[in-house]
Short mmCIF file of C-alpha atoms in Angstrom, two decimals:
data_model
loop_
_atom_site.label_atom_id
_atom_site.label_comp_id
_atom_site.label_asym_id
_atom_site.label_seq_id
_atom_site.Cartn_x
_atom_site.Cartn_y
_atom_site.Cartn_z
CA MET F 1 -23.80 44.39 55.67
CA LEU F 2 -20.27 45.14 55.64
CA VAL F 3 -17.81 43.14 58.01
CA ALA F 4 -14.18 42.93 58.74
CA ALA F 5 -12.04 41.16 61.23
CA CYS F 6 -8.50 41.61 61.79
CA SER F 7 -6.47 39.10 64.00
CA ALA F 8 -2.92 38.68 64.80
CA ALA F 9 -0.69 35.73 65.18
CA PRO F 10 -0.38 34.73 68.95
CA GLU F 11 3.45 35.17 69.00
CA GLU F 12 3.45 38.72 67.13
CA ILE F 13 4.09 41.72 69.96
CA GLY F 14 3.11 44.94 68.96
CA VAL F 15 -0.23 43.96 66.52
CA GLU F 16 -3.71 45.08 67.90
CA SER F 17 -7.03 44.76 66.24
CA SER F 18 -10.06 46.24 67.29
CA ALA F 19 -13.80 46.86 65.67
CA LEU F 20 -16.26 49.55 65.03
CA GLY F 21 -19.71 48.71 63.54
CA SER F 22 -18.95 46.99 59.97
CA ASN F 23 -15.02 47.97 59.97
CA GLN F 24 -12.60 46.35 62.12
CA CYS F 25 -9.02 47.72 62.13
CA VAL F 26 -5.08 46.28 62.66
CA SER F 27 -2.51 48.23 64.62
CA ALA F 28 1.11 46.86 63.78
CA LYS F 29 4.37 48.21 65.01
CA GLU F 30 7.57 48.27 62.94
CA GLN F 31 9.07 44.92 62.58
CA SER F 32 5.88 42.80 63.51
CA THR F 33 2.92 41.42 60.77
CA ALA F 34 -0.08 42.61 60.03
CA ASN F 35 -2.78 39.56 59.87
CA ILE F 36 -5.71 40.56 58.03
CA ALA F 37 -8.76 37.72 58.13
CA CYS F 38 -12.34 38.07 56.77
CA PRO F 39 -15.12 35.77 58.32
CA ALA F 40 -15.78 32.97 55.87
CA GLY F 41 -17.45 33.32 52.88
CA GLN F 42 -16.42 37.13 52.29
CA THR F 43 -13.43 39.13 51.00
CA ILE F 44 -11.81 42.10 51.58
CA THR F 45 -13.59 44.68 49.49
CA LYS F 46 -11.82 47.93 50.16
CA VAL F 47 -9.09 49.40 52.23
CA VAL F 48 -10.54 52.46 54.18
CA PHE F 49 -7.29 53.48 55.57
CA ALA F 50 -3.79 52.91 55.69
CA SER F 51 -0.50 54.67 56.72
CA TYR F 52 2.67 53.33 57.60
CA GLY F 53 4.79 55.95 59.42
CA THR F 54 3.58 57.98 62.55
CA PRO F 55 -0.29 57.83 62.22
CA ALA F 56 -2.51 58.07 64.95
CA GLY F 57 -6.20 58.02 66.26
CA VAL F 58 -8.41 54.81 67.07
CA CYS F 59 -10.44 52.76 64.54
CA GLY F 60 -12.82 54.82 62.73
CA GLY F 61 -11.01 57.80 63.20
CA PHE F 62 -7.43 56.91 62.01
CA SER F 63 -5.40 59.78 60.38
CA ALA F 64 -1.83 60.06 58.52
CA GLY F 65 0.65 61.97 60.52
CA ALA F 66 3.76 63.84 59.28
CA CYS F 67 5.56 60.66 58.53
CA ASN F 68 3.68 58.79 56.30
CA ALA F 69 4.47 56.26 53.40
CA SER F 70 2.44 57.73 50.31
CA THR F 71 2.25 53.95 49.00
CA SER F 72 0.51 52.62 52.31
CA THR F 73 -2.95 52.32 51.04
CA SER F 74 -2.09 51.03 47.14
CA VAL F 75 0.42 48.66 48.47
CA LEU F 76 -2.28 47.19 51.24
CA SER F 77 -4.82 46.99 48.36
CA SER F 78 -2.61 45.18 46.10
CA LYS F 79 -1.92 42.42 48.14
CA CYS F 80 -5.25 42.20 50.05
CA VAL F 81 -8.23 43.66 48.28
CA GLY F 82 -10.16 40.39 46.54
CA LYS F 83 -8.74 37.82 49.30
CA ASN F 84 -10.29 36.06 52.20
CA ALA F 85 -6.83 36.97 54.22
CA CYS F 86 -3.78 38.41 53.72
CA GLN F 87 -0.73 39.01 55.91
CA ILE F 88 1.73 42.08 55.42
CA GLY F 89 4.81 42.97 56.93
CA SER F 90 5.06 46.35 58.62
CA ASN F 91 8.74 47.24 57.72
CA ASN F 92 10.69 49.52 55.31
CA GLY F 93 11.27 46.79 52.83
CA VAL F 94 7.54 46.50 52.20
CA PHE F 95 6.30 50.25 52.40
CA GLY F 96 9.84 52.32 52.22
CA ASP F 97 11.24 54.26 54.73
CA PRO F 98 9.18 57.43 55.00
CA CYS F 99 11.02 58.78 58.06
CA PRO F 100 14.56 57.16 58.70
CA GLY F 101 15.46 56.88 62.55
CA THR F 102 12.11 57.17 63.62
CA GLN F 103 9.89 54.08 64.95
CA LYS F 104 7.06 53.32 62.85
CA THR F 105 3.28 51.83 63.02
CA LEU F 106 1.14 50.49 60.17
CA LEU F 107 -2.71 51.57 60.88
CA ALA F 108 -5.11 50.16 58.49
CA GLN F 109 -8.90 49.68 58.46
CA VAL F 110 -10.76 47.60 55.70
CA GLU F 111 -14.01 46.12 54.76
CA CYS F 112 -15.22 42.59 53.96
CA SER F 113 -18.20 41.52 52.28
CA GLY F 114 -20.23 39.35 50.01
CA GLY F 115 -18.99 35.70 49.24
CA GLY F 116 -16.04 34.13 47.50
CA GLY F 117 -13.89 33.22 50.15
CA THR F 118 -11.34 30.73 48.98
CA THR F 119 -9.85 27.38 50.16
CA THR F 120 -6.68 25.54 48.99
CA PRO F 121 -8.45 21.90 48.91
CA ILE F 122 -6.08 18.70 49.04
CA ASP F 123 -7.38 16.34 46.57
CA PRO F 124 -8.36 12.69 47.58
CA THR F 125 -6.21 10.17 48.09
CA PRO F 126 -4.66 8.63 45.37
CA THR F 127 -6.12 5.72 43.47
CA GLN F 128 -4.43 2.20 43.40
CA GLY F 129 -1.28 2.14 41.13
CA SER F 130 -0.61 5.66 41.90
CA SER F 131 1.50 7.10 44.51
CA GLN F 132 1.67 10.19 46.43
CA VAL F 133 5.01 12.54 47.03
CA CYS F 134 5.25 15.84 48.91
CA ALA F 135 7.67 18.56 49.43
CA SER F 136 8.03 21.27 51.87
CA VAL F 137 10.63 23.71 51.64
CA ASN F 138 11.43 27.36 53.21
CA GLN F 139 11.59 30.57 50.91
CA ASN F 140 14.69 30.39 48.45
CA ALA F 141 14.93 26.74 48.78
CA ASN F 142 14.36 24.42 46.20
CA ALA F 143 11.48 21.78 46.43
CA VAL F 144 11.92 18.43 44.78
CA LEU F 145 9.32 16.20 43.70
CA THR F 146 9.95 12.51 42.55
CA CYS F 147 8.00 9.78 41.77
CA PRO F 148 8.68 6.18 41.84
CA SER F 149 10.22 4.20 38.86
CA GLY F 150 7.89 4.37 36.17
CA GLN F 151 5.36 6.72 37.17
CA THR F 152 5.19 10.58 36.12
CA ILE F 153 3.33 13.26 37.98
CA SER F 154 -0.26 13.38 37.00
CA SER F 155 -1.75 15.83 39.39
CA ILE F 156 -1.15 18.36 41.89
CA GLY F 157 -3.37 18.08 45.02
CA PHE F 158 -2.19 21.12 46.95
CA ALA F 159 0.30 23.62 46.35
CA SER F 160 0.63 26.64 48.46
CA TYR F 161 3.56 29.56 48.30
CA GLY F 162 3.21 31.60 51.60
CA THR F 163 2.65 30.28 55.09
CA PRO F 164 0.90 26.96 54.59
CA THR F 165 0.80 24.42 57.58
CA GLY F 166 0.34 20.88 58.31
CA ALA F 167 2.30 17.77 56.99
CA CYS F 168 1.82 15.61 54.06
CA GLY F 169 -1.52 14.32 53.52
CA SER F 170 -2.92 17.67 55.63
CA PHE F 171 -1.27 20.35 54.46
CA ALA F 172 -3.45 23.54 54.64
CA ALA F 173 -3.28 26.97 53.14
CA SER F 174 -3.28 30.18 55.36
CA SER F 175 -4.35 33.74 55.32
CA CYS F 176 -0.86 34.56 53.39
CA ASN F 177 -1.13 32.22 50.24
CA GLU F 178 -0.20 33.02 46.77
CA PRO F 179 -3.59 31.74 44.35
CA SER F 180 -1.46 30.96 41.75
CA SER F 181 0.85 28.60 43.47
CA LYS F 182 -0.96 25.36 42.09
CA SER F 183 -1.25 26.44 38.76
CA LYS F 184 2.50 27.32 38.56
CA VAL F 185 3.56 23.87 40.06
CA GLU F 186 1.15 22.36 37.43
CA ALA F 187 3.02 24.17 34.63
CA GLU F 188 6.51 23.12 35.74
CA CYS F 189 5.64 19.67 36.83
CA LEU F 190 2.62 17.57 35.08
CA GLY F 191 3.79 14.84 32.97
CA LYS F 192 7.69 14.78 34.50
CA SER F 193 8.84 12.11 36.73
CA THR F 194 11.06 14.66 38.65
CA CYS F 195 10.67 18.19 39.20
CA THR F 196 12.45 20.99 41.03
CA ILE F 197 10.91 24.65 41.67
CA ASN F 198 12.62 27.24 43.57
CA ALA F 199 10.37 28.83 46.18
CA ASN F 200 10.85 32.39 45.65
CA ASP F 201 8.94 35.44 45.56
CA GLY F 202 10.20 36.24 41.98
CA TYR F 203 8.41 33.06 40.20
CA PHE F 204 5.59 32.66 42.68
CA GLY F 205 4.65 36.71 43.65
CA ASP F 206 4.79 37.69 47.02
CA PRO F 207 1.54 36.94 48.97
CA CYS F 208 2.49 38.49 52.16
CA TRP F 209 5.72 41.46 52.02
CA GLY F 210 8.03 41.25 55.02
CA VAL F 211 6.95 37.61 56.09
CA SER F 212 9.37 34.52 55.70
CA LYS F 213 7.45 31.98 53.58
CA ALA F 214 7.41 28.41 52.70
CA LEU F 215 6.36 26.29 49.93
CA LYS F 216 4.43 22.93 50.68
CA ILE F 217 3.45 20.82 47.59
CA GLN F 218 1.56 17.57 47.35
CA ALA F 219 1.46 15.64 44.30
CA THR F 220 0.21 12.36 42.49
CA CYS F 221 2.32 10.13 40.64
CA SER F 222 1.06 7.54 38.11
CA GLY F 223 0.78 6.51 34.49
CA SER F 224 3.17 5.66 32.18
CA THR F 225 5.63 2.80 32.96
CA SER F 226 8.51 4.25 30.87
CA GLY F 227 9.22 7.11 33.65
CA GLU F 228 9.83 9.67 30.97
CA PRO F 229 7.50 12.76 30.52
CA THR F 230 4.84 12.51 28.45
CA THR F 231 4.56 14.34 25.22
CA PRO F 232 1.73 16.61 24.56
CA THR F 233 -0.58 15.76 21.91
CA THR F 234 -1.50 19.31 20.95
CA PRO F 235 0.80 20.64 17.89
CA PRO F 236 2.30 23.85 18.73
CA THR F 237 0.57 26.86 17.47
CA PRO F 238 2.37 28.14 14.76
CA PRO F 239 4.17 31.41 14.60
CA ALA F 240 1.92 34.82 14.48
CA THR F 241 3.56 36.10 11.36
CA SER F 242 4.13 33.39 8.45
CA ASP F 243 5.38 35.98 5.73
CA GLY F 244 8.86 35.16 5.85
CA LYS F 245 10.04 38.79 6.51
CA VAL F 246 12.39 40.14 9.21
CA TYR F 247 11.86 43.98 9.94
CA LEU F 248 15.18 46.04 10.23
CA GLY F 249 15.03 48.29 13.39
CA ALA F 250 17.55 50.58 14.63
CA TYR F 251 18.09 53.19 17.38
CA PRO F 252 19.91 55.67 15.54
CA GLY F 253 22.25 57.30 18.31
CA ASN F 254 25.59 57.41 16.54
CA GLY F 255 27.54 60.70 16.88
CA GLY F 256 25.76 61.87 20.07
CA CYS F 257 22.78 62.90 18.25
CA VAL F 258 19.53 63.84 20.67
CA TYR F 259 16.29 65.02 19.69
CA PRO F 260 15.13 66.57 17.51
CA ALA F 261 18.39 65.92 15.13
CA ILE F 262 17.77 62.35 15.53
CA GLU F 263 16.35 62.44 12.53
CA ASN F 264 19.62 63.38 10.60
CA CYS F 265 20.85 60.25 12.58
CA VAL F 266 18.04 57.86 10.72
CA SER F 267 19.71 59.12 7.23
CA TRP F 268 23.10 59.09 8.23
CA TYR F 269 22.55 55.46 9.93
CA GLU F 270 20.84 54.16 6.73
CA GLN F 271 23.51 55.88 4.63
CA GLN F 272 26.15 53.46 6.34
CA VAL F 273 24.20 50.26 5.98
CA GLY F 274 22.98 50.88 2.88
CA LYS F 275 19.10 50.12 3.24
CA LYS F 276 16.12 52.01 4.77
CA MET F 277 14.86 50.94 8.19
CA ALA F 278 11.81 49.41 8.51
CA ILE F 279 10.90 50.61 12.23
CA VAL F 280 12.79 53.88 14.13
CA HIS F 281 13.46 53.30 17.93
CA ALA F 282 13.15 55.93 20.23
CA PHE F 283 13.03 56.86 24.15
CA SER F 284 10.64 58.83 26.01
CA SER F 285 8.62 58.88 29.47
CA PHE F 286 5.34 58.62 30.66
CA GLU F 287 5.31 62.35 31.78
CA ASN F 288 6.64 63.27 28.67
CA GLY F 289 4.25 64.88 25.58
CA TRP F 290 4.24 63.40 22.05
CA ASP F 291 6.89 65.27 20.28
CA ASP F 292 6.41 66.86 16.72
CA TRP F 293 9.45 64.60 15.31
CA PHE F 294 7.65 61.56 16.08
CA THR F 295 4.99 62.50 13.81
CA ARG F 296 7.65 63.59 11.17
CA VAL F 297 9.47 60.13 11.37
CA SER F 298 6.23 57.98 11.23
CA GLN F 299 5.15 59.86 8.36
CA SER F 300 8.40 59.65 6.42
CA GLY F 301 7.95 56.06 5.47
CA HIS F 302 9.09 54.86 9.13
CA THR F 303 6.91 52.82 11.82
CA LEU F 304 8.17 54.27 15.08
CA MET F 305 8.68 52.05 18.25
CA LEU F 306 8.70 54.12 21.49
CA THR F 307 9.88 52.75 24.76
CA ILE F 308 8.54 54.92 27.44
CA ASN F 309 8.54 54.41 31.34
CA PRO F 310 7.41 56.29 34.62
CA ALA F 311 10.22 59.06 35.68
CA SER F 312 9.56 57.31 39.48
CA LYS F 313 9.84 53.84 37.98
CA ALA F 314 7.75 52.75 40.95
CA ILE F 315 4.77 49.92 40.47
CA PRO F 316 2.83 51.03 43.31
CA ASP F 317 2.43 54.73 41.82
CA ILE F 318 1.16 52.99 38.20
CA LEU F 319 -1.06 50.55 40.45
CA ALA F 320 -2.41 53.73 42.42
CA GLY F 321 -3.46 55.53 39.02
CA VAL F 322 -0.69 57.96 39.29
CA TYR F 323 0.14 57.64 35.45
CA ASP F 324 -3.35 57.13 34.16
CA ALA F 325 -3.87 60.38 32.26
CA ASP F 326 -0.24 60.32 31.21
CA LEU F 327 -0.71 57.11 29.64
CA LYS F 328 -4.21 58.01 27.98
CA ARG F 329 -2.82 60.96 26.39
CA TRP F 330 0.32 58.87 24.82
CA GLY F 331 -2.75 56.66 23.48
CA LYS F 332 -4.67 59.36 22.12
CA ALA F 333 -1.41 61.12 20.59
CA ALA F 334 -0.66 57.81 18.87
CA ALA F 335 -3.78 57.47 17.40
CA ASP F 336 -4.01 61.40 16.26
CA HIS F 337 -0.53 61.90 14.70
CA SER F 338 0.39 58.78 13.16
CA SER F 339 -0.43 57.80 10.03
CA GLY F 340 0.34 53.71 10.81
CA PRO F 341 0.60 51.24 13.51
CA ILE F 342 2.95 52.22 16.35
CA PHE F 343 4.97 49.93 18.80
CA PHE F 344 5.04 50.95 22.42
CA ARG F 345 7.46 48.92 24.73
CA TYR F 346 7.31 49.57 28.59
CA MET F 347 8.57 48.25 31.85
CA HIS F 348 11.42 46.45 29.77
CA GLU F 349 13.97 44.46 31.41
CA MET F 350 12.39 43.72 34.36
CA ASN F 351 14.11 40.63 35.07
CA LEU F 352 17.67 42.33 35.60
CA PRO F 353 18.67 41.89 39.32
CA ASN F 354 20.04 45.09 41.30
CA ASN F 355 18.50 47.34 38.93
CA PRO F 356 16.91 50.62 40.46
CA ALA F 357 14.05 50.92 38.08
CA GLY F 358 11.40 50.01 40.50
CA TRP F 359 9.59 47.00 38.45
CA MET F 360 12.59 45.34 38.73
CA ALA F 361 12.85 41.57 39.92
CA ASP F 362 13.98 42.23 43.56
CA HIS F 363 11.56 45.15 44.32
CA TYR F 364 7.81 44.22 44.02
CA GLY F 365 7.62 40.45 42.56
CA ALA F 366 5.90 39.18 39.46
CA ALA F 367 2.37 39.37 40.66
CA ASN F 368 2.54 43.18 40.70
CA TYR F 369 4.51 43.71 38.25
CA ILE F 370 2.25 41.69 35.87
CA ALA F 371 -0.77 44.12 37.28
CA ALA F 372 0.91 47.12 36.53
CA PHE F 373 2.05 46.10 32.94
CA ARG F 374 -1.53 45.39 32.08
CA ARG F 375 -2.66 48.84 33.34
CA VAL F 376 -0.07 50.50 31.31
CA HIS F 377 -1.43 48.60 28.58
CA ASP F 378 -5.24 49.39 29.24
CA MET F 379 -4.48 52.86 29.71
CA LEU F 380 -2.85 53.53 26.45
CA ASN F 381 -5.51 51.75 24.58
CA ALA F 382 -8.33 53.68 26.49
CA GLY F 383 -6.71 56.63 25.20
CA ALA F 384 -6.31 55.36 21.40
CA GLY F 385 -9.91 54.74 21.96
CA SER F 386 -11.64 52.88 18.82
CA ASN F 387 -8.69 54.26 16.52
CA THR F 388 -5.90 52.11 18.37
CA LYS F 389 -2.96 51.79 16.49
CA ILE F 390 -0.78 50.42 19.00
CA ILE F 391 1.33 47.38 19.27
CA HIS F 392 2.35 46.29 22.90
CA VAL F 393 5.87 44.98 23.48
CA TRP F 394 7.15 43.05 26.63
CA ALA F 395 10.70 42.58 26.29
CA PRO F 396 12.65 41.21 29.18
CA ASN F 397 16.63 40.99 28.95
CA VAL F 398 18.44 37.83 28.18
CA PHE F 399 19.10 35.59 31.15
CA TRP F 400 22.42 33.90 31.91
CA GLY F 401 21.96 31.00 33.89
CA ALA F 402 19.77 28.12 34.56
CA ALA F 403 16.16 28.83 33.81
CA ASN F 404 15.08 27.96 37.09
CA ALA F 405 17.83 29.76 38.99
CA SER F 406 16.74 31.51 42.34
CA ASN F 407 18.51 35.12 41.57
CA SER F 408 15.41 36.32 39.40
CA ILE F 409 17.12 36.42 36.37
CA TRP F 410 14.58 33.86 34.76
CA PHE F 411 11.72 36.23 33.32
CA LYS F 412 8.80 33.39 32.59
CA PRO F 413 7.29 34.59 35.82
CA TYR F 414 6.83 38.06 34.52
CA TYR F 415 5.14 37.32 31.73
CA PRO F 416 1.80 39.39 31.47
CA GLY F 417 0.00 36.78 28.90
CA ASP F 418 -0.77 36.81 25.22
CA ALA F 419 -3.81 39.17 25.64
CA TYR F 420 -1.41 42.16 26.86
CA ALA F 421 1.60 41.76 24.64
CA ASP F 422 1.41 41.73 20.98
CA TRP F 423 5.16 40.87 20.49
CA VAL F 424 7.82 39.89 22.86
CA GLY F 425 11.17 40.77 22.87
CA LEU F 426 14.85 40.33 24.16
CA ASP F 427 17.47 42.86 25.25
CA GLY F 428 21.08 41.82 25.41
CA TYR F 429 24.98 42.75 24.23
CA PRO F 430 27.54 40.48 23.56
CA MET F 431 30.56 41.29 25.89
CA SER F 432 33.03 38.68 25.47
CA PRO F 433 34.89 36.67 22.56
CA THR F 434 32.51 33.52 23.80
CA ASP F 435 29.20 35.54 23.35
CA SER F 436 27.92 34.65 19.93
CA PHE F 437 24.41 35.27 19.07
CA ASP F 438 23.42 31.91 19.78
CA ALA F 439 24.98 31.57 22.76
CA GLN F 440 23.59 34.82 24.46
CA PHE F 441 20.34 34.67 23.24
CA GLY F 442 19.62 31.29 22.29
CA PRO F 443 18.46 30.00 25.55
CA SER F 444 16.10 32.95 26.03
CA LEU F 445 14.68 32.84 22.68
CA ALA F 446 14.10 29.02 23.33
CA LEU F 447 11.84 29.81 26.39
CA LEU F 448 9.86 32.62 24.66
CA GLU F 449 9.26 30.34 21.85
CA SER F 450 7.82 27.77 24.47
CA MET F 451 5.89 30.57 26.16
CA THR F 452 3.68 32.09 23.04
CA SER F 453 3.15 31.93 19.44
CA HIS F 454 3.66 35.59 19.11
CA PRO F 455 6.33 37.29 16.92
CA ILE F 456 9.44 37.85 18.82
CA MET F 457 11.77 41.10 18.29
CA ILE F 458 15.47 41.60 19.36
CA ALA F 459 14.47 44.83 20.89
CA GLU F 460 18.36 45.85 21.74
CA TYR F 461 21.43 44.72 20.47
CA GLY F 462 24.61 46.28 20.04
CA VAL F 463 28.22 44.73 19.41
CA VAL F 464 31.56 45.71 20.30
CA GLU F 465 34.92 45.33 18.55
CA MET F 466 36.92 41.89 20.15
CA ASN F 467 40.33 40.69 18.70
CA PRO F 468 40.52 40.09 15.89
CA VAL F 469 39.38 43.61 15.70
CA GLY F 470 37.01 43.96 12.62
CA THR F 471 36.89 40.19 11.94
CA TRP F 472 35.09 39.10 14.95
CA LYS F 473 32.35 41.85 14.95
CA ALA F 474 31.93 41.38 11.16
CA ASN F 475 31.64 37.46 11.69
CA TRP F 476 29.05 38.18 14.53
CA PHE F 477 26.92 39.90 11.93
CA THR F 478 26.85 37.23 9.12
CA ASP F 479 25.99 34.64 11.69
CA LEU F 480 23.11 36.44 13.03
CA PHE F 481 21.63 37.55 9.56
CA GLY F 482 22.38 33.92 8.24
CA ALA F 483 22.25 30.94 10.00
CA GLN F 484 20.65 32.30 13.28
CA VAL F 485 17.65 34.32 11.72
CA GLY F 486 16.82 30.71 10.13
CA LYS F 487 17.08 28.99 13.20
CA HIS F 488 13.99 30.99 14.75
CA PRO F 489 10.79 31.24 12.56
CA GLN F 490 9.28 33.54 15.22
CA LEU F 491 12.06 36.16 15.10
CA LYS F 492 10.36 39.00 13.26
CA ALA F 493 12.38 42.02 14.02
CA LEU F 494 15.87 43.13 14.54
CA PHE F 495 16.83 46.79 16.42
CA TYR F 496 20.42 47.58 16.52
CA GLN F 497 21.39 50.08 19.44
CA ASP F 498 24.10 52.31 17.26
CA GLY F 499 25.62 54.43 19.90
CA THR F 500 28.11 54.19 23.33
CA ASP F 501 26.85 53.63 26.63
CA GLY F 502 28.67 53.02 30.09
CA GLY F 503 32.07 53.02 28.23
CA THR F 504 30.86 50.60 25.79
CA ASP F 505 31.22 51.31 21.67
CA HIS F 506 28.58 49.46 20.14
CA ARG F 507 28.40 51.94 16.92
CA ILE F 508 27.83 50.36 13.85
CA ASP F 509 30.82 51.72 12.13
CA THR F 510 33.56 51.04 14.46
CA SER F 511 35.72 49.15 11.71
CA ALA F 512 35.07 49.02 7.74
CA GLN F 513 34.77 45.01 8.25
CA ALA F 514 31.88 45.25 10.24
CA VAL F 515 29.99 48.25 8.47
CA ALA F 516 30.75 46.10 4.79
CA ALA F 517 29.33 42.63 6.78
CA PHE F 518 26.24 44.15 8.26
CA LYS F 519 25.51 46.00 4.88
CA ALA F 520 26.11 42.62 2.95
CA ALA F 521 24.08 40.55 5.52
CA ILE F 522 20.60 42.64 5.29
CA ALA F 523 20.72 43.06 1.82
CA PRO F 524 18.31 40.06 1.03
CA ALA F 525 14.69 40.93 0.37
CA LYS F 526 13.65 39.20 3.09
CA PHE F 527 15.08 41.93 5.61
CA ALA F 528 12.25 44.18 4.73
CA SER F 529 12.36 47.64 5.12
CA SER F 530 8.82 48.80 5.59
CA TYR F 531 6.02 47.49 8.18
CA PRO F 532 3.74 45.68 7.94
#
């Protein structure tokens, strides 16, 4: 039997729930919160109806009005399906504003069934010789766990990012709870004498959009008398590529070349630097089809890396399957037309704040980004079928602050997992005299190296001239291909972004000294001109 139960928090005004047979419904006016909760042991299996705007009707007979947020069902499904309960804000920040200046309402109808309702238990009281520490902070504040002298954090008894309740020793998760809270806290804190975690959507994901959240943690401290973090006993996994090669790549956009004339730009660029590129980088979109020049490049002894993104740049569209057919076509074309492997990079630079792209850190959160990235991965592979030649690339931008900063620049929460990224990469452009490769890329490379043993690429880098003109840029290239590459064994590909962008000129030929230094730096045989 299918049963759904929806209840509103007592303090919410403008929220109502009702029942119709095996389905129940919720109505939440703008700026209130819809609370949806299944009976114990059941989970939400289906969103039967959802509309944020001016919907009408009664439970079982809802209909969308002329004002309707098209993402209503996909947003509600992504936050609620599979959970025993969920909360979601009825506001423009969650759904967008389908009709500015009009008072809106969220109407929703869901079904619940089966078992599998989950709780977040608290571990038993610590044993003798250990101690209990707790942290409780509001959203965007730092939760700090500090063990007594001589002890380290040995277990996390409770962690919930959402709207948890209770005091230390009796914390309880509510219907708004990020399921990965405990595992994320464990990853950051176990084995340490003190640990700081910022309570924000960028790191934990957003379990209830539009609702003010908090983080509550209970931990057990015990063990080492040194008070220092314990050292892992498992040796690190060796790099996935160990042949010593570093593959040369470039986006050859110098001189304003546009498709399909970019083939001429490939030749021009290779003449300038005195060496063939192993991989040619190009850009397209989900909606565009395979271009003939892609085939010609891939059959000319070059491997192709395509960066493709949706025109709408909206995660709900990806999760709703809007681009499934487009992505399958890309996968099939890659399998049909290429004579070798093809790198596909998509949804890149997700950690840049205040960027208009809809997958960015300040839009839909890490959990939804990961779900969308994985869907793109699966659709490309489905199109390619058994003849798959696709190499999937996940590439954030370099961060420029503390790794646990609260301004969403840290990219670790957005990693989709080793099963969904064959390579990982970084984008970065030095823009000041202090931006050496090590200063700009070093911290981000160290974080990537701690996250995965997969090969790493610099997917985009371009260098402008700085004083002294010619010398500074030349020295930057010499340092990169000399000392810096040697410091990072997982660094296996470098893609120069040759061209101008936003008033910056990072063309390879801005000075004779720069070209000469680049040419000399890539001359050694370890910098490969063919992949693999």
